[in-house]
CSV table of C-alpha atoms in Angstrom, one decimal:
chain,number,residue,atom,x,y,z
A,51,MET,CA,0.0,0.0,0.0
A,52,LEU,CA,2.8,2.4,0.9
A,53,ALA,CA,4.6,1.6,-2.4
A,54,PHE,CA,1.3,2.3,-4.3
A,55,CYS,CA,0.9,5.7,-2.6
A,56,SER,CA,4.5,6.6,-3.4
A,57,PHE,CA,4.0,5.6,-7.0
A,58,VAL,CA,0.9,7.8,-7.3
A,59,SER,CA,2.7,10.8,-5.8
A,60,LEU,CA,5.6,10.3,-8.2
A,61,LEU,CA,3.1,9.9,-11.1
A,62,LEU,CA,1.5,13.3,-10.3
A,63,VAL,CA,4.9,14.9,-10.5
A,64,VAL,CA,5.6,13.2,-13.8
A,65,ILE,CA,2.2,14.2,-15.2
A,66,THR,CA,2.9,17.9,-14.3
A,67,LEU,CA,6.2,17.8,-16.1
A,68,LEU,CA,4.7,16.0,-19.1
A,69,LEU,CA,1.9,18.6,-19.4
A,70,ARG,CA,4.5,21.4,-19.3
A,71,ILE,CA,6.7,19.7,-21.9
A,72,LYS,CA,3.6,19.0,-24.1
A,73,SER,CA,2.5,22.7,-24.0
A,74,LYS,CA,6.0,23.8,-24.9
A,75,ASP,CA,6.1,21.3,-27.9
A,76,MET,CA,2.8,22.7,-29.0
A,77,GLY,CA,4.2,26.2,-28.9
A,78,THR,CA,1.5,27.6,-26.6
A,79,ASP,CA,1.4,29.1,-23.2
A,80,ILE,CA,-2.1,27.8,-22.4
A,81,ALA,CA,-3.6,24.4,-23.3
A,82,CYS,CA,-6.4,22.1,-22.2
A,83,PHE,CA,-5.9,18.4,-21.4
A,84,ARG,CA,-8.4,15.8,-20.1
A,85,LEU,CA,-7.1,13.7,-17.2
A,86,GLY,CA,-9.7,11.1,-16.3
A,87,GLY,CA,-12.9,13.1,-15.9
A,88,VAL,CA,-11.2,16.4,-15.2
A,89,HIS,CA,-10.2,19.1,-17.7
A,90,VAL,CA,-6.7,20.5,-16.8
A,91,VAL,CA,-5.7,23.9,-18.2
A,92,PRO,CA,-1.9,24.5,-17.6
A,93,ILE,CA,-0.7,28.1,-18.0
A,94,THR,CA,3.0,28.9,-18.3
A,95,CYS,CA,2.8,32.6,-19.1
A,96,PRO,CA,2.4,35.0,-16.1
A,97,LYS,CA,0.6,37.6,-18.3
A,98,ILE,CA,-2.1,35.1,-19.4
A,99,ALA,CA,-2.4,33.9,-15.8
A,100,ARG,CA,-3.1,37.5,-14.6
A,101,GLU,CA,-5.7,37.9,-17.3
A,102,VAL,CA,-7.4,34.7,-16.3
A,103,LEU,CA,-7.5,35.8,-12.6
A,104,LYS,CA,-8.6,39.4,-13.4
A,105,LYS,CA,-10.3,39.8,-16.8
A,106,GLN,CA,-11.6,36.2,-17.5
A,107,ASP,CA,-12.5,35.3,-13.9
A,108,LYS,CA,-16.1,34.7,-14.8
A,109,ASN,CA,-15.0,32.0,-17.3
A,110,PHE,CA,-12.8,30.3,-14.8
A,111,LEU,CA,-14.6,31.1,-11.5
A,112,SER,CA,-15.5,27.5,-10.6
A,113,ARG,CA,-12.5,26.2,-8.7
A,114,PRO,CA,-11.6,22.5,-8.9
A,115,LEU,CA,-12.9,20.2,-6.2
A,116,THR,CA,-10.0,18.7,-4.3
A,117,PHE,CA,-9.5,17.2,-0.8
A,118,ALA,CA,-7.0,19.9,0.1
A,119,SER,CA,-9.3,22.8,-1.0
A,120,HIS,CA,-12.2,21.2,0.8
A,121,ALA,CA,-10.2,20.9,4.0
A,122,ILE,CA,-8.4,24.2,3.9
A,123,SER,CA,-11.6,26.2,3.2
A,124,TYR,CA,-13.5,24.4,6.0
A,125,GLU,CA,-15.9,22.8,3.5
A,126,TYR,CA,-15.8,25.6,1.0
A,127,LYS,CA,-16.9,28.4,3.3
A,128,ASP,CA,-14.7,31.1,1.6
A,129,ALA,CA,-14.7,32.9,-1.7
A,130,VAL,CA,-11.3,31.9,-3.0
A,131,LEU,CA,-11.6,28.1,-3.1
A,132,ALA,CA,-15.3,27.6,-3.2
A,133,PRO,CA,-16.8,26.2,-6.5
A,134,PHE,CA,-19.4,28.3,-8.3
A,135,GLY,CA,-22.7,28.4,-6.5
A,136,ASP,CA,-24.8,30.2,-3.9
A,137,GLN,CA,-22.0,30.2,-1.3
A,138,TRP,CA,-19.5,31.5,-3.8
A,139,MET,CA,-21.8,34.3,-5.0
A,140,LYS,CA,-22.5,35.3,-1.4
A,141,MET,CA,-18.8,35.4,-0.4
A,142,ARG,CA,-17.9,37.2,-3.7
A,143,LYS,CA,-20.0,40.1,-2.6
A,144,ARG,CA,-18.0,40.5,0.6
A,145,ALA,CA,-14.8,40.3,-1.4
A,146,ASP,CA,-16.1,43.0,-3.8
A,147,GLU,CA,-16.8,45.3,-0.9
A,148,ALA,CA,-13.2,44.9,0.4
A,149,ASP,CA,-11.9,45.8,-3.1
A,150,ASN,CA,-14.2,48.8,-3.2
A,151,LEU,CA,-13.1,49.9,0.2
A,152,ARG,CA,-9.4,49.7,-0.9
A,153,SER,CA,-10.1,51.8,-4.0
A,154,TYR,CA,-12.1,54.4,-2.0
A,155,ILE,CA,-9.3,54.8,0.6
A,156,TYR,CA,-6.7,55.0,-2.2
A,157,ASN,CA,-8.7,57.8,-3.9
A,158,LEU,CA,-9.0,59.7,-0.6
A,159,ILE,CA,-5.2,59.5,-0.1
A,160,ALA,CA,-4.5,60.5,-3.7
A,161,ARG,CA,-6.9,63.4,-3.5
A,162,GLY,CA,-5.3,64.6,-0.3
A,163,SER,CA,-1.7,64.2,-1.6
A,164,SER,CA,-2.5,66.4,-4.6
A,165,SER,CA,-3.8,69.2,-2.4
A,166,THR,CA,-1.7,72.3,-1.5
A,167,SER,CA,-0.9,70.8,2.0
A,168,GLY,CA,0.1,67.5,0.5
A,169,LEU,CA,-1.5,65.7,3.4
A,170,ALA,CA,-4.3,63.1,3.3
A,171,ASN,CA,-6.8,62.7,6.1
A,172,VAL,CA,-8.9,59.5,6.2
A,173,ASP,CA,-11.8,59.4,8.6
A,174,VAL,CA,-11.7,55.8,9.6
A,175,ARG,CA,-15.1,55.9,11.3
A,176,HIS,CA,-16.6,57.3,8.1
A,177,VAL,CA,-14.9,54.6,5.9
A,178,ALA,CA,-15.8,51.7,8.3
A,179,ARG,CA,-19.4,52.9,8.6
A,180,HIS,CA,-20.0,52.9,4.8
A,181,TYR,CA,-18.1,49.6,4.3
A,182,TYR,CA,-20.7,48.1,6.7
A,183,GLY,CA,-23.5,49.9,4.8
A,184,ASN,CA,-22.3,48.8,1.4
A,185,GLY,CA,-22.2,45.2,2.6
A,186,ILE,CA,-25.7,45.2,3.9
A,187,ARG,CA,-27.1,46.9,0.8
A,188,ARG,CA,-25.4,44.4,-1.4
A,189,LEU,CA,-26.7,41.5,0.7
A,190,VAL,CA,-30.3,42.8,0.9
A,191,PHE,CA,-30.8,44.7,-2.4
A,192,GLY,CA,-28.0,43.4,-4.6
A,193,GLN,CA,-26.6,46.9,-5.2
A,194,ARG,CA,-24.2,49.3,-3.4
A,195,TYR,CA,-25.9,52.6,-4.2
A,196,PHE,CA,-29.4,54.0,-4.0
A,197,GLY,CA,-28.5,56.6,-6.6
A,198,GLU,CA,-25.7,57.0,-9.1
A,199,PRO,CA,-22.3,55.3,-8.3
A,200,GLN,CA,-19.7,57.8,-7.1
A,201,PRO,CA,-16.5,58.2,-9.2
A,202,ASP,CA,-14.2,57.7,-6.2
A,203,GLY,CA,-16.1,54.6,-5.0
A,204,GLY,CA,-17.4,56.4,-1.9
A,205,PRO,CA,-20.9,57.0,-0.7
A,206,GLY,CA,-23.3,59.5,-2.3
A,207,PRO,CA,-25.8,61.8,-0.5
A,208,MET,CA,-28.4,59.1,-0.2
A,209,GLU,CA,-26.0,56.5,1.1
A,210,VAL,CA,-24.8,59.0,3.8
A,211,GLU,CA,-28.4,59.8,4.7
A,212,HIS,CA,-29.1,56.0,4.9
A,213,MET,CA,-26.2,55.3,7.2
A,214,ASP,CA,-26.8,58.4,9.4
A,215,ALA,CA,-30.4,57.3,9.9
A,216,SER,CA,-29.5,53.7,10.5
A,217,PHE,CA,-26.9,54.5,13.2
A,218,THR,CA,-29.3,56.9,14.8
A,219,LEU,CA,-31.8,54.1,15.2
A,220,LEU,CA,-29.1,51.8,16.5
A,221,GLY,CA,-28.0,54.4,19.0
A,222,LEU,CA,-31.5,54.9,20.4
A,223,LEU,CA,-32.5,51.2,20.3
A,224,PHE,CA,-32.1,50.7,24.1
A,225,SER,CA,-31.5,54.3,25.2
A,226,PHE,CA,-33.3,55.8,28.2
A,227,CYS,CA,-36.8,57.2,27.4
A,228,VAL,CA,-39.2,58.5,30.0
A,229,SER,CA,-42.3,57.0,28.4
A,230,ASP,CA,-40.8,53.5,28.7
A,231,TYR,CA,-41.1,53.8,32.5
A,232,LEU,CA,-44.2,56.0,32.6
A,233,PRO,CA,-46.4,54.8,29.7
A,234,CYS,CA,-48.9,57.6,30.4
A,235,LEU,CA,-46.4,60.1,29.0
A,236,LEU,CA,-46.3,58.2,25.6
A,237,GLY,CA,-47.1,60.7,22.9
A,238,LEU,CA,-46.0,63.8,24.8
A,239,ASP,CA,-42.4,63.2,23.6
A,240,LEU,CA,-40.9,65.3,26.4
A,241,ASP,CA,-37.3,64.5,25.3
A,242,ASP,CA,-37.8,64.3,21.5
A,243,HIS,CA,-37.0,60.6,21.6
A,244,GLU,CA,-40.1,59.6,19.6
A,245,LYS,CA,-39.6,62.4,17.0
A,246,ILE,CA,-36.0,61.5,16.3
A,247,ILE,CA,-36.9,57.8,15.9
A,248,LYS,CA,-39.8,58.4,13.6
A,249,GLU,CA,-37.8,60.8,11.4
A,250,ALA,CA,-35.0,58.3,11.1
A,251,ILE,CA,-37.4,55.4,10.3
A,252,THR,CA,-39.1,57.6,7.6
A,253,LYS,CA,-35.7,58.3,5.9
A,254,VAL,CA,-34.8,54.6,6.0
A,255,ASP,CA,-38.2,53.5,4.6
A,256,ARG,CA,-38.1,56.1,1.9
A,257,LEU,CA,-34.7,54.9,0.6
A,258,HIS,CA,-35.7,51.2,0.9
A,259,ASN,CA,-39.0,51.8,-0.9
A,260,MET,CA,-37.2,53.4,-3.8
A,261,VAL,CA,-35.5,50.1,-4.6
A,262,ILE,CA,-38.4,47.9,-3.7
A,263,GLU,CA,-40.9,49.8,-5.9
A,264,GLU,CA,-38.5,49.7,-8.9
A,265,ARG,CA,-38.8,45.9,-8.7
Protein backbone atom coordinates (compact mmCIF):
# COMPACT_ATOMS: atom_id res chain seq x y z
CA MET A 1 0.00 0.00 0.00
CA LEU A 2 2.84 2.37 0.89
CA ALA A 3 4.56 1.56 -2.39
CA PHE A 4 1.34 2.28 -4.31
CA CYS A 5 0.91 5.69 -2.60
CA SER A 6 4.52 6.57 -3.39
CA PHE A 7 3.97 5.57 -7.02
CA VAL A 8 0.86 7.78 -7.29
CA SER A 9 2.69 10.76 -5.79
CA LEU A 10 5.56 10.28 -8.23
CA LEU A 11 3.10 9.87 -11.09
CA LEU A 12 1.52 13.25 -10.31
CA VAL A 13 4.92 14.94 -10.50
CA VAL A 14 5.62 13.23 -13.82
CA ILE A 15 2.22 14.24 -15.22
CA THR A 16 2.86 17.87 -14.28
CA LEU A 17 6.19 17.81 -16.09
CA LEU A 18 4.68 16.05 -19.10
CA LEU A 19 1.91 18.64 -19.41
CA ARG A 20 4.46 21.42 -19.32
CA ILE A 21 6.67 19.73 -21.93
CA LYS A 22 3.64 19.01 -24.15
CA SER A 23 2.52 22.65 -23.98
CA LYS A 24 6.03 23.76 -24.91
CA ASP A 25 6.12 21.35 -27.86
CA MET A 26 2.77 22.71 -29.04
CA GLY A 27 4.19 26.24 -28.90
CA THR A 28 1.46 27.55 -26.62
CA ASP A 29 1.41 29.10 -23.15
CA ILE A 30 -2.09 27.79 -22.41
CA ALA A 31 -3.63 24.44 -23.29
CA CYS A 32 -6.44 22.12 -22.21
CA PHE A 33 -5.90 18.44 -21.39
CA ARG A 34 -8.35 15.84 -20.11
CA LEU A 35 -7.11 13.69 -17.23
CA GLY A 36 -9.73 11.11 -16.34
CA GLY A 37 -12.94 13.06 -15.88
CA VAL A 38 -11.25 16.41 -15.23
CA HIS A 39 -10.17 19.11 -17.67
CA VAL A 40 -6.75 20.54 -16.79
CA VAL A 41 -5.67 23.94 -18.18
CA PRO A 42 -1.95 24.53 -17.57
CA ILE A 43 -0.74 28.14 -18.03
CA THR A 44 2.97 28.92 -18.26
CA CYS A 45 2.77 32.63 -19.11
CA PRO A 46 2.42 35.04 -16.14
CA LYS A 47 0.63 37.59 -18.34
CA ILE A 48 -2.05 35.08 -19.37
CA ALA A 49 -2.35 33.89 -15.76
CA ARG A 50 -3.05 37.46 -14.60
CA GLU A 51 -5.66 37.88 -17.33
CA VAL A 52 -7.38 34.65 -16.25
CA LEU A 53 -7.53 35.82 -12.64
CA LYS A 54 -8.64 39.39 -13.41
CA LYS A 55 -10.34 39.80 -16.80
CA GLN A 56 -11.55 36.24 -17.47
CA ASP A 57 -12.48 35.33 -13.91
CA LYS A 58 -16.12 34.68 -14.84
CA ASN A 59 -15.05 31.95 -17.28
CA PHE A 60 -12.76 30.27 -14.75
CA LEU A 61 -14.59 31.10 -11.52
CA SER A 62 -15.53 27.55 -10.56
CA ARG A 63 -12.51 26.24 -8.66
CA PRO A 64 -11.60 22.52 -8.86
CA LEU A 65 -12.91 20.18 -6.19
CA THR A 66 -9.99 18.66 -4.29
CA PHE A 67 -9.50 17.18 -0.84
CA ALA A 68 -7.00 19.92 0.06
CA SER A 69 -9.26 22.80 -1.01
CA HIS A 70 -12.21 21.19 0.80
CA ALA A 71 -10.23 20.87 4.05
CA ILE A 72 -8.39 24.21 3.92
CA SER A 73 -11.57 26.21 3.21
CA TYR A 74 -13.53 24.37 5.96
CA GLU A 75 -15.94 22.76 3.48
CA TYR A 76 -15.79 25.62 0.97
CA LYS A 77 -16.90 28.42 3.28
CA ASP A 78 -14.71 31.07 1.62
CA ALA A 79 -14.71 32.93 -1.70
CA VAL A 80 -11.31 31.86 -3.00
CA LEU A 81 -11.55 28.07 -3.09
CA ALA A 82 -15.32 27.58 -3.22
CA PRO A 83 -16.79 26.19 -6.47
CA PHE A 84 -19.36 28.32 -8.25
CA GLY A 85 -22.72 28.37 -6.49
CA ASP A 86 -24.79 30.21 -3.89
CA GLN A 87 -22.00 30.21 -1.29
CA TRP A 88 -19.48 31.50 -3.83
CA MET A 89 -21.75 34.34 -4.95
CA LYS A 90 -22.50 35.33 -1.36
CA MET A 91 -18.82 35.41 -0.40
CA ARG A 92 -17.86 37.18 -3.65
CA LYS A 93 -20.02 40.14 -2.63
CA ARG A 94 -18.01 40.45 0.59
CA ALA A 95 -14.77 40.33 -1.39
CA ASP A 96 -16.08 42.97 -3.80
CA GLU A 97 -16.78 45.31 -0.89
CA ALA A 98 -13.22 44.88 0.37
CA ASP A 99 -11.93 45.81 -3.11
CA ASN A 100 -14.23 48.83 -3.23
CA LEU A 101 -13.06 49.91 0.24
CA ARG A 102 -9.42 49.72 -0.85
CA SER A 103 -10.13 51.79 -3.99
CA TYR A 104 -12.05 54.41 -2.01
CA ILE A 105 -9.25 54.81 0.56
CA TYR A 106 -6.68 55.03 -2.24
CA ASN A 107 -8.70 57.80 -3.93
CA LEU A 108 -9.00 59.70 -0.64
CA ILE A 109 -5.24 59.52 -0.13
CA ALA A 110 -4.49 60.48 -3.74
CA ARG A 111 -6.86 63.44 -3.52
CA GLY A 112 -5.26 64.64 -0.28
CA SER A 113 -1.73 64.18 -1.61
CA SER A 114 -2.52 66.36 -4.61
CA SER A 115 -3.81 69.21 -2.42
CA THR A 116 -1.72 72.25 -1.48
CA SER A 117 -0.89 70.83 1.96
CA GLY A 118 0.15 67.48 0.52
CA LEU A 119 -1.53 65.70 3.44
CA ALA A 120 -4.31 63.11 3.25
CA ASN A 121 -6.81 62.73 6.08
CA VAL A 122 -8.89 59.55 6.16
CA ASP A 123 -11.82 59.40 8.57
CA VAL A 124 -11.65 55.75 9.65
CA ARG A 125 -15.07 55.93 11.29
CA HIS A 126 -16.65 57.27 8.09
CA VAL A 127 -14.94 54.63 5.93
CA ALA A 128 -15.80 51.74 8.28
CA ARG A 129 -19.42 52.88 8.57
CA HIS A 130 -19.95 52.92 4.82
CA TYR A 131 -18.10 49.65 4.32
CA TYR A 132 -20.67 48.11 6.66
CA GLY A 133 -23.52 49.87 4.84
CA ASN A 134 -22.32 48.75 1.40
CA GLY A 135 -22.16 45.15 2.58
CA ILE A 136 -25.71 45.24 3.94
CA ARG A 137 -27.12 46.89 0.81
CA ARG A 138 -25.38 44.38 -1.45
CA LEU A 139 -26.70 41.53 0.69
CA VAL A 140 -30.30 42.81 0.88
CA PHE A 141 -30.80 44.69 -2.40
CA GLY A 142 -27.96 43.40 -4.58
CA GLN A 143 -26.62 46.93 -5.15
CA ARG A 144 -24.20 49.27 -3.44
CA TYR A 145 -25.88 52.60 -4.19
CA PHE A 146 -29.40 53.99 -4.00
CA GLY A 147 -28.47 56.63 -6.58
CA GLU A 148 -25.69 57.00 -9.13
CA PRO A 149 -22.34 55.34 -8.32
CA GLN A 150 -19.69 57.79 -7.15
CA PRO A 151 -16.50 58.20 -9.23
CA ASP A 152 -14.24 57.71 -6.19
CA GLY A 153 -16.11 54.61 -4.98
CA GLY A 154 -17.37 56.41 -1.88
CA PRO A 155 -20.92 57.01 -0.65
CA GLY A 156 -23.27 59.50 -2.27
CA PRO A 157 -25.76 61.80 -0.48
CA MET A 158 -28.43 59.11 -0.21
CA GLU A 159 -25.97 56.53 1.14
CA VAL A 160 -24.76 59.03 3.76
CA GLU A 161 -28.37 59.76 4.73
CA HIS A 162 -29.12 56.04 4.95
CA MET A 163 -26.17 55.32 7.24
CA ASP A 164 -26.80 58.36 9.44
CA ALA A 165 -30.43 57.32 9.93
CA SER A 166 -29.51 53.66 10.52
CA PHE A 167 -26.92 54.48 13.17
CA THR A 168 -29.32 56.94 14.80
CA LEU A 169 -31.81 54.09 15.21
CA LEU A 170 -29.12 51.75 16.55
CA GLY A 171 -27.99 54.38 19.03
CA LEU A 172 -31.51 54.89 20.35
CA LEU A 173 -32.54 51.23 20.33
CA PHE A 174 -32.06 50.71 24.08
CA SER A 175 -31.49 54.29 25.21
CA PHE A 176 -33.31 55.85 28.15
CA CYS A 177 -36.79 57.17 27.38
CA VAL A 178 -39.19 58.54 29.99
CA SER A 179 -42.27 57.00 28.36
CA ASP A 180 -40.75 53.51 28.68
CA TYR A 181 -41.06 53.85 32.46
CA LEU A 182 -44.16 56.04 32.56
CA PRO A 183 -46.40 54.82 29.70
CA CYS A 184 -48.91 57.55 30.44
CA LEU A 185 -46.42 60.06 28.96
CA LEU A 186 -46.27 58.24 25.63
CA GLY A 187 -47.10 60.71 22.87
CA LEU A 188 -46.02 63.80 24.77
CA ASP A 189 -42.43 63.19 23.63
CA LEU A 190 -40.85 65.26 26.38
CA ASP A 191 -37.28 64.47 25.30
CA ASP A 192 -37.82 64.35 21.49
CA HIS A 193 -37.04 60.63 21.62
CA GLU A 194 -40.10 59.63 19.59
CA LYS A 195 -39.61 62.41 17.05
CA ILE A 196 -36.00 61.46 16.30
CA ILE A 197 -36.87 57.77 15.90
CA LYS A 198 -39.84 58.44 13.62
CA GLU A 199 -37.81 60.79 11.41
CA ALA A 200 -34.99 58.25 11.10
CA ILE A 201 -37.44 55.44 10.26
CA THR A 202 -39.08 57.64 7.61
CA LYS A 203 -35.69 58.26 5.94
CA VAL A 204 -34.77 54.57 5.96
CA ASP A 205 -38.18 53.48 4.64
CA ARG A 206 -38.11 56.11 1.87
CA LEU A 207 -34.73 54.91 0.61
CA HIS A 208 -35.67 51.23 0.90
CA ASN A 209 -38.98 51.78 -0.90
CA MET A 210 -37.15 53.42 -3.81
CA VAL A 211 -35.45 50.11 -4.55
CA ILE A 212 -38.44 47.91 -3.69
CA GLU A 213 -40.88 49.83 -5.92
CA GLU A 214 -38.47 49.66 -8.87
CA ARG A 215 -38.76 45.88 -8.74
